[in-house]
């Protein structure tokens, strides 16, 4: 049976930048094993499969696979799938269009807002399905520094220290002193596997971040490494930014109100990505958070299976 698919670059408005994503449409006839095999064949950080929704008012049920396993939730597949499905239905429409859709993911229903503009990269933003929560873990600062080929004094900045957080997918958040440290680090997967804890039955992925960025508009610069997911380095990781909302609020003690920021990632890979994070704080707690970004289609084809 043939299945249409598209390749999108996500968290960018420029083709061949951002994080590439394969979107497979009308995937109801595919088995779990077939989806995993297709994701391995695509060999991108994630491939998303769009199935008919159980709720007819929702846009689709989506399944998200890395080359090695399925994820309950991920940011760039959510943004990319929301845009791909909207463009597929409304392609050829004259004028700008704003719409709201719901994607059913393993983590639960995810509400997305999509803006389509002729001649411009589409934009999508979604509400975090879960608030970021801290997970208790014993961490060795020197061992983390060794795994990143940095000095232990370069781990942490201000009052930010390594910690584990999850908004659906757990990440070991490692603040580093400055942009120089983030750019020159060398990730050692073997040392990482011997050093870090298992979280929710999986080896924790590394999300390294610092203040500032190469782009003057970025509040934070980040890199993500995940041997467990089969991802040597990821150009953009929305689920990690969702988790990052927790330590930003926790360590920076964000005051009540709306906080908008851009996190840049993928710069060292030659695939700069820009992830928009919005955090609403009420009574000193995160009341809501959203992740957003642009995406552009770079290819389309048919899977002959």
PDB file of C-alpha atoms in Angstrom:
ATOM      1  CA  UNK A   1       0.000   0.000   0.000  1.00  0.00           C
ATOM      2  CA  UNK A   2       1.316   3.469  -0.891  1.00  0.00           C
ATOM      3  CA  UNK A   3       1.584   6.240   1.698  1.00  0.00           C
ATOM      4  CA  UNK A   4       2.243   9.892   0.869  1.00  0.00           C
ATOM      5  CA  UNK A   5       4.902  11.604   2.920  1.00  0.00           C
ATOM      6  CA  UNK A   6       6.586  15.003   3.153  1.00  0.00           C
ATOM      7  CA  UNK A   7       9.856  16.222   4.621  1.00  0.00           C
ATOM      8  CA  UNK A   8       9.701  19.474   6.587  1.00  0.00           C
ATOM      9  CA  UNK A   9      12.468  21.556   8.124  1.00  0.00           C
ATOM     10  CA  UNK A  10      11.100  22.663  11.491  1.00  0.00           C
ATOM     11  CA  UNK A  11      11.941  25.633  13.738  1.00  0.00           C
ATOM     12  CA  UNK A  12      13.227  27.573  10.767  1.00  0.00           C
ATOM     13  CA  UNK A  13      11.920  29.611   7.842  1.00  0.00           C
ATOM     14  CA  UNK A  14      14.879  28.578   5.655  1.00  0.00           C
ATOM     15  CA  UNK A  15      15.109  25.275   3.806  1.00  0.00           C
ATOM     16  CA  UNK A  16      18.010  22.989   4.771  1.00  0.00           C
ATOM     17  CA  UNK A  17      18.187  24.508   8.244  1.00  0.00           C
ATOM     18  CA  UNK A  18      16.304  23.673  11.424  1.00  0.00           C
ATOM     19  CA  UNK A  19      15.382  20.093  12.287  1.00  0.00           C
ATOM     20  CA  UNK A  20      14.205  17.833   9.420  1.00  0.00           C
ATOM     21  CA  UNK A  21      11.046  15.807  10.007  1.00  0.00           C
ATOM     22  CA  UNK A  22       9.362  13.102   7.947  1.00  0.00           C
ATOM     23  CA  UNK A  23       5.549  13.264   8.034  1.00  0.00           C
ATOM     24  CA  UNK A  24       3.768  10.109   6.815  1.00  0.00           C
ATOM     25  CA  UNK A  25       0.073  10.619   6.026  1.00  0.00           C
ATOM     26  CA  UNK A  26      -2.823   8.126   6.229  1.00  0.00           C
ATOM     27  CA  UNK A  27      -0.717   5.694   8.257  1.00  0.00           C
ATOM     28  CA  UNK A  28      -3.568   3.679   9.806  1.00  0.00           C
ATOM     29  CA  UNK A  29      -2.619   0.496   7.972  1.00  0.00           C
ATOM     30  CA  UNK A  30       0.941   0.446   9.272  1.00  0.00           C
ATOM     31  CA  UNK A  31       1.936  -1.803  12.168  1.00  0.00           C
ATOM     32  CA  UNK A  32       4.085  -0.594  15.051  1.00  0.00           C
ATOM     33  CA  UNK A  33       6.986  -2.597  13.654  1.00  0.00           C
ATOM     34  CA  UNK A  34       6.538  -1.015  10.218  1.00  0.00           C
ATOM     35  CA  UNK A  35       6.480   2.486  11.695  1.00  0.00           C
ATOM     36  CA  UNK A  36       9.682   1.814  13.600  1.00  0.00           C
ATOM     37  CA  UNK A  37      11.326   0.361  10.488  1.00  0.00           C
ATOM     38  CA  UNK A  38      10.301   3.376   8.401  1.00  0.00           C
ATOM     39  CA  UNK A  39      11.685   5.752  11.043  1.00  0.00           C
ATOM     40  CA  UNK A  40      14.970   3.843  10.976  1.00  0.00           C
ATOM     41  CA  UNK A  41      14.949   4.040   7.158  1.00  0.00           C
ATOM     42  CA  UNK A  42      14.327   7.797   7.213  1.00  0.00           C
ATOM     43  CA  UNK A  43      17.138   8.103   9.796  1.00  0.00           C
ATOM     44  CA  UNK A  44      15.974  11.523  10.977  1.00  0.00           C
ATOM     45  CA  UNK A  45      15.736  12.472  14.633  1.00  0.00           C
ATOM     46  CA  UNK A  46      11.973  11.844  14.389  1.00  0.00           C
ATOM     47  CA  UNK A  47       9.384  10.602  11.933  1.00  0.00           C
ATOM     48  CA  UNK A  48       5.719  11.286  12.631  1.00  0.00           C
ATOM     49  CA  UNK A  49       2.832   9.098  11.425  1.00  0.00           C
ATOM     50  CA  UNK A  50      -0.600  10.670  11.000  1.00  0.00           C
ATOM     51  CA  UNK A  51      -3.608   8.439  11.680  1.00  0.00           C
ATOM     52  CA  UNK A  52      -7.346   9.040  11.809  1.00  0.00           C
ATOM     53  CA  UNK A  53      -8.345  10.637  15.133  1.00  0.00           C
ATOM     54  CA  UNK A  54     -10.592   8.818  17.587  1.00  0.00           C
ATOM     55  CA  UNK A  55     -12.332  12.156  18.189  1.00  0.00           C
ATOM     56  CA  UNK A  56     -13.739  13.424  14.862  1.00  0.00           C
ATOM     57  CA  UNK A  57     -13.229  16.997  16.064  1.00  0.00           C
ATOM     58  CA  UNK A  58      -9.461  16.501  16.232  1.00  0.00           C
ATOM     59  CA  UNK A  59      -7.078  16.839  13.301  1.00  0.00           C
ATOM     60  CA  UNK A  60      -5.263  13.513  13.697  1.00  0.00           C
ATOM     61  CA  UNK A  61      -3.723  10.973  15.984  1.00  0.00           C
ATOM     62  CA  UNK A  62       0.043  11.116  15.615  1.00  0.00           C
ATOM     63  CA  UNK A  63       2.705   8.556  16.516  1.00  0.00           C
ATOM     64  CA  UNK A  64       6.281   9.783  16.913  1.00  0.00           C
ATOM     65  CA  UNK A  65       9.318   7.563  16.349  1.00  0.00           C
ATOM     66  CA  UNK A  66      13.044   8.173  16.607  1.00  0.00           C
ATOM     67  CA  UNK A  67      15.298   5.748  14.676  1.00  0.00           C
ATOM     68  CA  UNK A  68      15.253   3.443  17.726  1.00  0.00           C
ATOM     69  CA  UNK A  69      12.026   3.949  19.683  1.00  0.00           C
ATOM     70  CA  UNK A  70       8.625   5.600  20.008  1.00  0.00           C
ATOM     71  CA  UNK A  71       8.163   8.815  22.008  1.00  0.00           C
ATOM     72  CA  UNK A  72       4.995   9.868  23.846  1.00  0.00           C
ATOM     73  CA  UNK A  73       5.547  13.498  22.869  1.00  0.00           C
ATOM     74  CA  UNK A  74       8.020  15.674  20.992  1.00  0.00           C
ATOM     75  CA  UNK A  75       8.059  19.314  19.984  1.00  0.00           C
ATOM     76  CA  UNK A  76       9.299  19.475  16.416  1.00  0.00           C
ATOM     77  CA  UNK A  77       7.014  16.604  15.276  1.00  0.00           C
ATOM     78  CA  UNK A  78       4.057  18.424  16.868  1.00  0.00           C
ATOM     79  CA  UNK A  79       4.877  21.722  15.140  1.00  0.00           C
ATOM     80  CA  UNK A  80       5.739  19.990  11.856  1.00  0.00           C
ATOM     81  CA  UNK A  81       2.682  17.713  11.830  1.00  0.00           C
ATOM     82  CA  UNK A  82       0.303  20.569  12.682  1.00  0.00           C
ATOM     83  CA  UNK A  83       1.683  22.621   9.784  1.00  0.00           C
ATOM     84  CA  UNK A  84       1.850  19.687   7.351  1.00  0.00           C
ATOM     85  CA  UNK A  85      -1.766  18.672   8.009  1.00  0.00           C
ATOM     86  CA  UNK A  86      -3.008  22.262   7.733  1.00  0.00           C
ATOM     87  CA  UNK A  87      -1.114  22.890   4.499  1.00  0.00           C
ATOM     88  CA  UNK A  88      -2.377  19.610   3.042  1.00  0.00           C
ATOM     89  CA  UNK A  89      -6.000  20.613   3.624  1.00  0.00           C
ATOM     90  CA  UNK A  90      -5.754  24.312   2.830  1.00  0.00           C
ATOM     91  CA  UNK A  91      -3.099  24.421   0.084  1.00  0.00           C
ATOM     92  CA  UNK A  92      -3.977  26.828  -2.705  1.00  0.00           C
ATOM     93  CA  UNK A  93      -6.099  29.009  -0.452  1.00  0.00           C
ATOM     94  CA  UNK A  94      -5.685  32.741  -1.065  1.00  0.00           C
ATOM     95  CA  UNK A  95      -4.839  34.936   1.900  1.00  0.00           C
ATOM     96  CA  UNK A  96      -3.645  34.258   5.407  1.00  0.00           C
ATOM     97  CA  UNK A  97      -5.428  31.700   7.577  1.00  0.00           C
ATOM     98  CA  UNK A  98      -5.361  31.176  11.339  1.00  0.00           C
ATOM     99  CA  UNK A  99      -6.753  27.933  12.684  1.00  0.00           C
ATOM    100  CA  UNK A 100      -6.753  25.782  15.803  1.00  0.00           C
ATOM    101  CA  UNK A 101      -6.400  22.002  15.753  1.00  0.00           C
ATOM    102  CA  UNK A 102      -5.882  19.211  18.263  1.00  0.00           C
ATOM    103  CA  UNK A 103      -3.395  16.390  17.779  1.00  0.00           C
ATOM    104  CA  UNK A 104      -3.836  13.234  19.841  1.00  0.00           C
ATOM    105  CA  UNK A 105      -0.429  12.044  21.076  1.00  0.00           C
ATOM    106  CA  UNK A 106       0.599   9.344  23.538  1.00  0.00           C
ATOM    107  CA  UNK A 107       1.016  12.074  26.149  1.00  0.00           C
ATOM    108  CA  UNK A 108      -2.581  13.212  25.551  1.00  0.00           C
ATOM    109  CA  UNK A 109      -4.397  15.757  23.341  1.00  0.00           C
ATOM    110  CA  UNK A 110      -2.212  18.689  22.268  1.00  0.00           C
ATOM    111  CA  UNK A 111      -3.888  21.930  21.203  1.00  0.00           C
ATOM    112  CA  UNK A 112      -2.129  23.706  18.325  1.00  0.00           C
ATOM    113  CA  UNK A 113      -2.588  27.118  16.717  1.00  0.00           C
ATOM    114  CA  UNK A 114      -1.433  27.373  13.096  1.00  0.00           C
ATOM    115  CA  UNK A 115      -0.903  30.420  10.878  1.00  0.00           C
ATOM    116  CA  UNK A 116      -0.649  29.939   7.121  1.00  0.00           C
ATOM    117  CA  UNK A 117       0.563  32.803   4.932  1.00  0.00           C
ATOM    118  CA  UNK A 118       1.026  32.501   1.172  1.00  0.00           C
ATOM    119  CA  UNK A 119       4.667  32.937   0.220  1.00  0.00           C
ATOM    120  CA  UNK A 120       5.881  32.653   3.825  1.00  0.00           C
ATOM    121  CA  UNK A 121       6.889  29.833   6.146  1.00  0.00           C
ATOM    122  CA  UNK A 122       3.941  28.601   8.193  1.00  0.00           C
ATOM    123  CA  UNK A 123       3.987  28.959  11.985  1.00  0.00           C
ATOM    124  CA  UNK A 124       2.539  26.658  14.649  1.00  0.00           C
ATOM    125  CA  UNK A 125       2.382  26.909  18.413  1.00  0.00           C
ATOM    126  CA  UNK A 126       1.139  24.345  20.914  1.00  0.00           C
ATOM    127  CA  UNK A 127       0.180  24.328  24.563  1.00  0.00           C
ATOM    128  CA  UNK A 128       2.412  22.110  26.674  1.00  0.00           C
ATOM    129  CA  UNK A 129       0.393  18.967  27.448  1.00  0.00           C
ATOM    130  CA  UNK A 130       2.189  18.716  30.803  1.00  0.00           C
ATOM    131  CA  UNK A 131       3.938  21.241  32.980  1.00  0.00           C
ATOM    132  CA  UNK A 132       7.639  20.642  33.420  1.00  0.00           C
ATOM    133  CA  UNK A 133       8.374  18.797  36.661  1.00  0.00           C
ATOM    134  CA  UNK A 134      11.659  18.145  38.421  1.00  0.00           C
ATOM    135  CA  UNK A 135      12.766  14.526  38.838  1.00  0.00           C
ATOM    136  CA  UNK A 136      15.029  13.685  41.761  1.00  0.00           C
ATOM    137  CA  UNK A 137      18.383  12.290  40.651  1.00  0.00           C
ATOM    138  CA  UNK A 138      21.892  12.031  42.089  1.00  0.00           C
ATOM    139  CA  UNK A 139      24.302  13.802  39.745  1.00  0.00           C
ATOM    140  CA  UNK A 140      28.107  14.004  39.716  1.00  0.00           C
ATOM    141  CA  UNK A 141      29.278  17.404  38.422  1.00  0.00           C
ATOM    142  CA  UNK A 142      32.814  16.208  37.631  1.00  0.00           C
ATOM    143  CA  UNK A 143      31.551  13.138  35.771  1.00  0.00           C
ATOM    144  CA  UNK A 144      29.189  15.309  33.739  1.00  0.00           C
ATOM    145  CA  UNK A 145      32.071  17.662  32.927  1.00  0.00           C
ATOM    146  CA  UNK A 146      34.206  14.720  31.801  1.00  0.00           C
ATOM    147  CA  UNK A 147      31.429  13.450  29.522  1.00  0.00           C
ATOM    148  CA  UNK A 148      31.314  16.899  27.903  1.00  0.00           C
ATOM    149  CA  UNK A 149      35.117  17.371  27.846  1.00  0.00           C
ATOM    150  CA  UNK A 150      34.776  20.495  29.998  1.00  0.00           C
ATOM    151  CA  UNK A 151      36.173  21.623  33.332  1.00  0.00           C
ATOM    152  CA  UNK A 152      33.941  21.094  36.350  1.00  0.00           C
ATOM    153  CA  UNK A 153      34.059  24.874  36.928  1.00  0.00           C
ATOM    154  CA  UNK A 154      32.334  25.325  33.565  1.00  0.00           C
ATOM    155  CA  UNK A 155      29.292  23.352  34.693  1.00  0.00           C
ATOM    156  CA  UNK A 156      26.616  25.732  35.951  1.00  0.00           C
ATOM    157  CA  UNK A 157      26.098  29.485  35.786  1.00  0.00           C
ATOM    158  CA  UNK A 158      24.703  31.877  38.385  1.00  0.00           C
ATOM    159  CA  UNK A 159      22.448  29.618  40.487  1.00  0.00           C
ATOM    160  CA  UNK A 160      21.664  27.168  37.636  1.00  0.00           C
ATOM    161  CA  UNK A 161      22.928  23.659  38.403  1.00  0.00           C
ATOM    162  CA  UNK A 162      22.445  20.295  36.645  1.00  0.00           C
ATOM    163  CA  UNK A 163      19.007  18.774  37.238  1.00  0.00           C
ATOM    164  CA  UNK A 164      16.506  16.431  35.596  1.00  0.00           C
ATOM    165  CA  UNK A 165      13.176  17.755  34.301  1.00  0.00           C
ATOM    166  CA  UNK A 166      10.337  16.394  32.176  1.00  0.00           C
ATOM    167  CA  UNK A 167       7.277  17.777  30.408  1.00  0.00           C
ATOM    168  CA  UNK A 168       6.539  14.391  28.853  1.00  0.00           C
ATOM    169  CA  UNK A 169      10.086  13.321  27.959  1.00  0.00           C
ATOM    170  CA  UNK A 170      12.842  13.573  30.627  1.00  0.00           C
ATOM    171  CA  UNK A 171      16.107  15.437  30.032  1.00  0.00           C
ATOM    172  CA  UNK A 172      19.187  15.968  32.149  1.00  0.00           C
ATOM    173  CA  UNK A 173      19.580  19.747  31.965  1.00  0.00           C
ATOM    174  CA  UNK A 174      23.208  20.861  32.117  1.00  0.00           C
ATOM    175  CA  UNK A 175      23.823  24.605  32.372  1.00  0.00           C
ATOM    176  CA  UNK A 176      27.300  25.636  31.226  1.00  0.00           C
ATOM    177  CA  UNK A 177      29.194  28.807  32.033  1.00  0.00           C
ATOM    178  CA  UNK A 178      28.994  30.577  28.691  1.00  0.00           C
ATOM    179  CA  UNK A 179      28.607  30.328  24.930  1.00  0.00           C
ATOM    180  CA  UNK A 180      32.266  29.393  24.478  1.00  0.00           C
ATOM    181  CA  UNK A 181      31.881  26.327  26.690  1.00  0.00           C
ATOM    182  CA  UNK A 182      28.687  25.276  24.904  1.00  0.00           C
ATOM    183  CA  UNK A 183      30.311  25.570  21.489  1.00  0.00           C
ATOM    184  CA  UNK A 184      33.581  23.783  22.206  1.00  0.00           C
ATOM    185  CA  UNK A 185      32.247  20.876  24.306  1.00  0.00           C
ATOM    186  CA  UNK A 186      32.811  17.379  22.924  1.00  0.00           C
ATOM    187  CA  UNK A 187      30.153  14.858  23.878  1.00  0.00           C
ATOM    188  CA  UNK A 188      31.500  11.426  24.841  1.00  0.00           C
ATOM    189  CA  UNK A 189      28.654   8.914  24.512  1.00  0.00           C
ATOM    190  CA  UNK A 190      30.595   6.128  26.271  1.00  0.00           C
ATOM    191  CA  UNK A 191      31.350   8.280  29.315  1.00  0.00           C
ATOM    192  CA  UNK A 192      27.770   9.550  29.309  1.00  0.00           C
ATOM    193  CA  UNK A 193      26.362   6.025  29.408  1.00  0.00           C
ATOM    194  CA  UNK A 194      28.599   5.176  32.378  1.00  0.00           C
ATOM    195  CA  UNK A 195      27.808   8.397  34.225  1.00  0.00           C
ATOM    196  CA  UNK A 196      24.185   9.434  34.058  1.00  0.00           C
ATOM    197  CA  UNK A 197      21.129   7.890  35.701  1.00  0.00           C
ATOM    198  CA  UNK A 198      18.292   6.018  34.078  1.00  0.00           C
ATOM    199  CA  UNK A 199      15.077   8.036  34.232  1.00  0.00           C
ATOM    200  CA  UNK A 200      11.708   6.368  33.681  1.00  0.00           C
ATOM    201  CA  UNK A 201      13.552   3.269  32.507  1.00  0.00           C
ATOM    202  CA  UNK A 202      15.669   5.067  29.898  1.00  0.00           C
ATOM    203  CA  UNK A 203      19.138   6.571  29.818  1.00  0.00           C
ATOM    204  CA  UNK A 204      18.682  10.316  30.334  1.00  0.00           C
ATOM    205  CA  UNK A 205      19.357  12.552  27.333  1.00  0.00           C
ATOM    206  CA  UNK A 206      21.644  15.580  27.652  1.00  0.00           C
ATOM    207  CA  UNK A 207      20.343  19.108  27.146  1.00  0.00           C
ATOM    208  CA  UNK A 208      23.187  21.590  27.507  1.00  0.00           C
ATOM    209  CA  UNK A 209      22.290  25.275  27.728  1.00  0.00           C
ATOM    210  CA  UNK A 210      23.732  28.706  28.498  1.00  0.00           C
ATOM    211  CA  UNK A 211      22.509  32.272  28.436  1.00  0.00           C
ATOM    212  CA  UNK A 212      22.685  34.311  25.237  1.00  0.00           C
ATOM    213  CA  UNK A 213      23.375  33.024  21.779  1.00  0.00           C
ATOM    214  CA  UNK A 214      24.978  33.548  18.414  1.00  0.00           C
ATOM    215  CA  UNK A 215      21.763  35.240  17.278  1.00  0.00           C
ATOM    216  CA  UNK A 216      21.239  38.483  19.170  1.00  0.00           C
ATOM    217  CA  UNK A 217      17.559  37.663  19.728  1.00  0.00           C
ATOM    218  CA  UNK A 218      18.235  34.363  21.534  1.00  0.00           C
ATOM    219  CA  UNK A 219      17.852  34.254  25.314  1.00  0.00           C
ATOM    220  CA  UNK A 220      19.456  30.804  25.550  1.00  0.00           C
ATOM    221  CA  UNK A 221      21.788  28.691  23.411  1.00  0.00           C
ATOM    222  CA  UNK A 222      21.358  24.906  23.604  1.00  0.00           C
ATOM    223  CA  UNK A 223      22.595  21.539  22.333  1.00  0.00           C
ATOM    224  CA  UNK A 224      20.986  18.086  22.758  1.00  0.00           C
ATOM    225  CA  UNK A 225      22.613  14.645  22.703  1.00  0.00           C
ATOM    226  CA  UNK A 226      20.743  11.347  23.081  1.00  0.00           C
ATOM    227  CA  UNK A 227      22.543   8.016  22.604  1.00  0.00           C
ATOM    228  CA  UNK A 228      19.434   6.230  23.889  1.00  0.00           C
ATOM    229  CA  UNK A 229      17.267   7.712  21.117  1.00  0.00           C
ATOM    230  CA  UNK A 230      19.888   7.025  18.452  1.00  0.00           C
ATOM    231  CA  UNK A 231      20.499  10.781  18.032  1.00  0.00           C
ATOM    232  CA  UNK A 232      24.196  11.819  18.133  1.00  0.00           C
ATOM    233  CA  UNK A 233      23.097  15.485  18.218  1.00  0.00           C
ATOM    234  CA  UNK A 234      19.723  17.086  17.527  1.00  0.00           C
ATOM    235  CA  UNK A 235      19.297  20.401  15.679  1.00  0.00           C
ATOM    236  CA  UNK A 236      16.144  21.342  17.616  1.00  0.00           C
ATOM    237  CA  UNK A 237      14.334  19.627  20.481  1.00  0.00           C
ATOM    238  CA  UNK A 238      10.945  21.061  21.371  1.00  0.00           C
ATOM    239  CA  UNK A 239      10.282  18.516  24.128  1.00  0.00           C
ATOM    240  CA  UNK A 240      13.560  19.561  25.767  1.00  0.00           C
ATOM    241  CA  UNK A 241      12.581  23.237  25.578  1.00  0.00           C
ATOM    242  CA  UNK A 242       9.255  22.264  27.143  1.00  0.00           C
ATOM    243  CA  UNK A 243      11.221  20.657  29.981  1.00  0.00           C
ATOM    244  CA  UNK A 244      13.574  23.674  30.093  1.00  0.00           C
ATOM    245  CA  UNK A 245      10.644  25.890  31.072  1.00  0.00           C
ATOM    246  CA  UNK A 246      10.889  24.261  34.517  1.00  0.00           C
ATOM    247  CA  UNK A 247      14.510  25.129  35.375  1.00  0.00           C
ATOM    248  CA  UNK A 248      14.163  28.600  33.827  1.00  0.00           C
ATOM    249  CA  UNK A 249      11.251  29.337  36.133  1.00  0.00           C
ATOM    250  CA  UNK A 250      12.837  27.529  39.094  1.00  0.00           C
ATOM    251  CA  UNK A 251      16.334  29.025  38.965  1.00  0.00           C
ATOM    252  CA  UNK A 252      15.447  32.474  37.607  1.00  0.00           C
ATOM    253  CA  UNK A 253      12.416  32.904  39.887  1.00  0.00           C
ATOM    254  CA  UNK A 254      10.319  34.378  37.077  1.00  0.00           C
ATOM    255  CA  UNK A 255       7.873  36.991  38.378  1.00  0.00           C
ATOM    256  CA  UNK A 256       4.163  36.799  37.672  1.00  0.00           C
ATOM    257  CA  UNK A 257       3.310  37.710  34.103  1.00  0.00           C
ATOM    258  CA  UNK A 258       4.064  36.642  30.545  1.00  0.00           C
ATOM    259  CA  UNK A 259       7.617  35.720  29.543  1.00  0.00           C
ATOM    260  CA  UNK A 260       8.557  35.239  25.874  1.00  0.00           C
ATOM    261  CA  UNK A 261      11.962  33.994  24.788  1.00  0.00           C
ATOM    262  CA  UNK A 262      13.757  32.319  21.898  1.00  0.00           C
ATOM    263  CA  UNK A 263      16.078  29.333  22.348  1.00  0.00           C
ATOM    264  CA  UNK A 264      18.585  28.716  19.560  1.00  0.00           C
ATOM    265  CA  UNK A 265      19.876  25.216  18.846  1.00  0.00           C
ATOM    266  CA  UNK A 266      21.647  23.394  16.020  1.00  0.00           C
ATOM    267  CA  UNK A 267      24.131  26.202  15.348  1.00  0.00           C
ATOM    268  CA  UNK A 268      27.161  23.930  15.715  1.00  0.00           C
ATOM    269  CA  UNK A 269      25.586  21.487  13.245  1.00  0.00           C
ATOM    270  CA  UNK A 270      25.106  24.126  10.573  1.00  0.00           C
ATOM    271  CA  UNK A 271      21.320  23.834  11.028  1.00  0.00           C
ATOM    272  CA  UNK A 272      20.340  26.834  13.172  1.00  0.00           C
ATOM    273  CA  UNK A 273      16.921  26.464  14.782  1.00  0.00           C
ATOM    274  CA  UNK A 274      14.827  28.975  16.698  1.00  0.00           C
ATOM    275  CA  UNK A 275      12.303  27.704  19.213  1.00  0.00           C
ATOM    276  CA  UNK A 276       9.811  30.147  20.710  1.00  0.00           C
ATOM    277  CA  UNK A 277       8.969  29.550  24.373  1.00  0.00           C
ATOM    278  CA  UNK A 278       6.191  31.413  26.187  1.00  0.00           C
ATOM    279  CA  UNK A 279       5.713  31.012  29.933  1.00  0.00           C
ATOM    280  CA  UNK A 280       2.786  32.452  31.896  1.00  0.00           C
ATOM    281  CA  UNK A 281       3.412  32.734  35.630  1.00  0.00           C
ATOM    282  CA  UNK A 282       0.639  33.230  38.183  1.00  0.00           C
ATOM    283  CA  UNK A 283       1.059  33.187  41.965  1.00  0.00           C
ATOM    284  CA  UNK A 284       4.750  32.313  41.408  1.00  0.00           C
ATOM    285  CA  UNK A 285       3.863  29.105  39.547  1.00  0.00           C
ATOM    286  CA  UNK A 286       3.787  28.251  35.848  1.00  0.00           C
ATOM    287  CA  UNK A 287       0.139  28.560  34.835  1.00  0.00           C
ATOM    288  CA  UNK A 288       0.715  27.737  31.170  1.00  0.00           C
ATOM    289  CA  UNK A 289       3.502  27.404  28.632  1.00  0.00           C
ATOM    290  CA  UNK A 290       3.653  27.202  24.854  1.00  0.00           C
ATOM    291  CA  UNK A 291       6.216  26.137  22.261  1.00  0.00           C
ATOM    292  CA  UNK A 292       6.193  27.500  18.727  1.00  0.00           C
ATOM    293  CA  UNK A 293       8.142  27.826  15.516  1.00  0.00           C
ATOM    294  CA  UNK A 294       8.061  27.918  11.744  1.00  0.00           C
ATOM    295  CA  UNK A 295       8.425  25.056   9.283  1.00  0.00           C
ATOM    296  CA  UNK A 296       9.004  24.728   5.534  1.00  0.00           C
ATOM    297  CA  UNK A 297       8.427  21.757   3.246  1.00  0.00           C
ATOM    298  CA  UNK A 298      11.522  20.603   1.351  1.00  0.00           C
ATOM    299  CA  UNK A 299      10.388  17.335  -0.254  1.00  0.00           C
ATOM    300  CA  UNK A 300       7.395  15.090  -0.891  1.00  0.00           C
ATOM    301  CA  UNK A 301       7.042  11.522  -2.070  1.00  0.00           C
ATOM    302  CA  UNK A 302       5.345   8.156  -1.770  1.00  0.00           C
ATOM    303  CA  UNK A 303       6.291   5.145   0.342  1.00  0.00           C
ATOM    304  CA  UNK A 304       5.708   1.967  -1.670  1.00  0.00           C
ATOM    305  CA  UNK A 305       5.062  -0.613   1.039  1.00  0.00           C
TER     306      UNK A 305
END
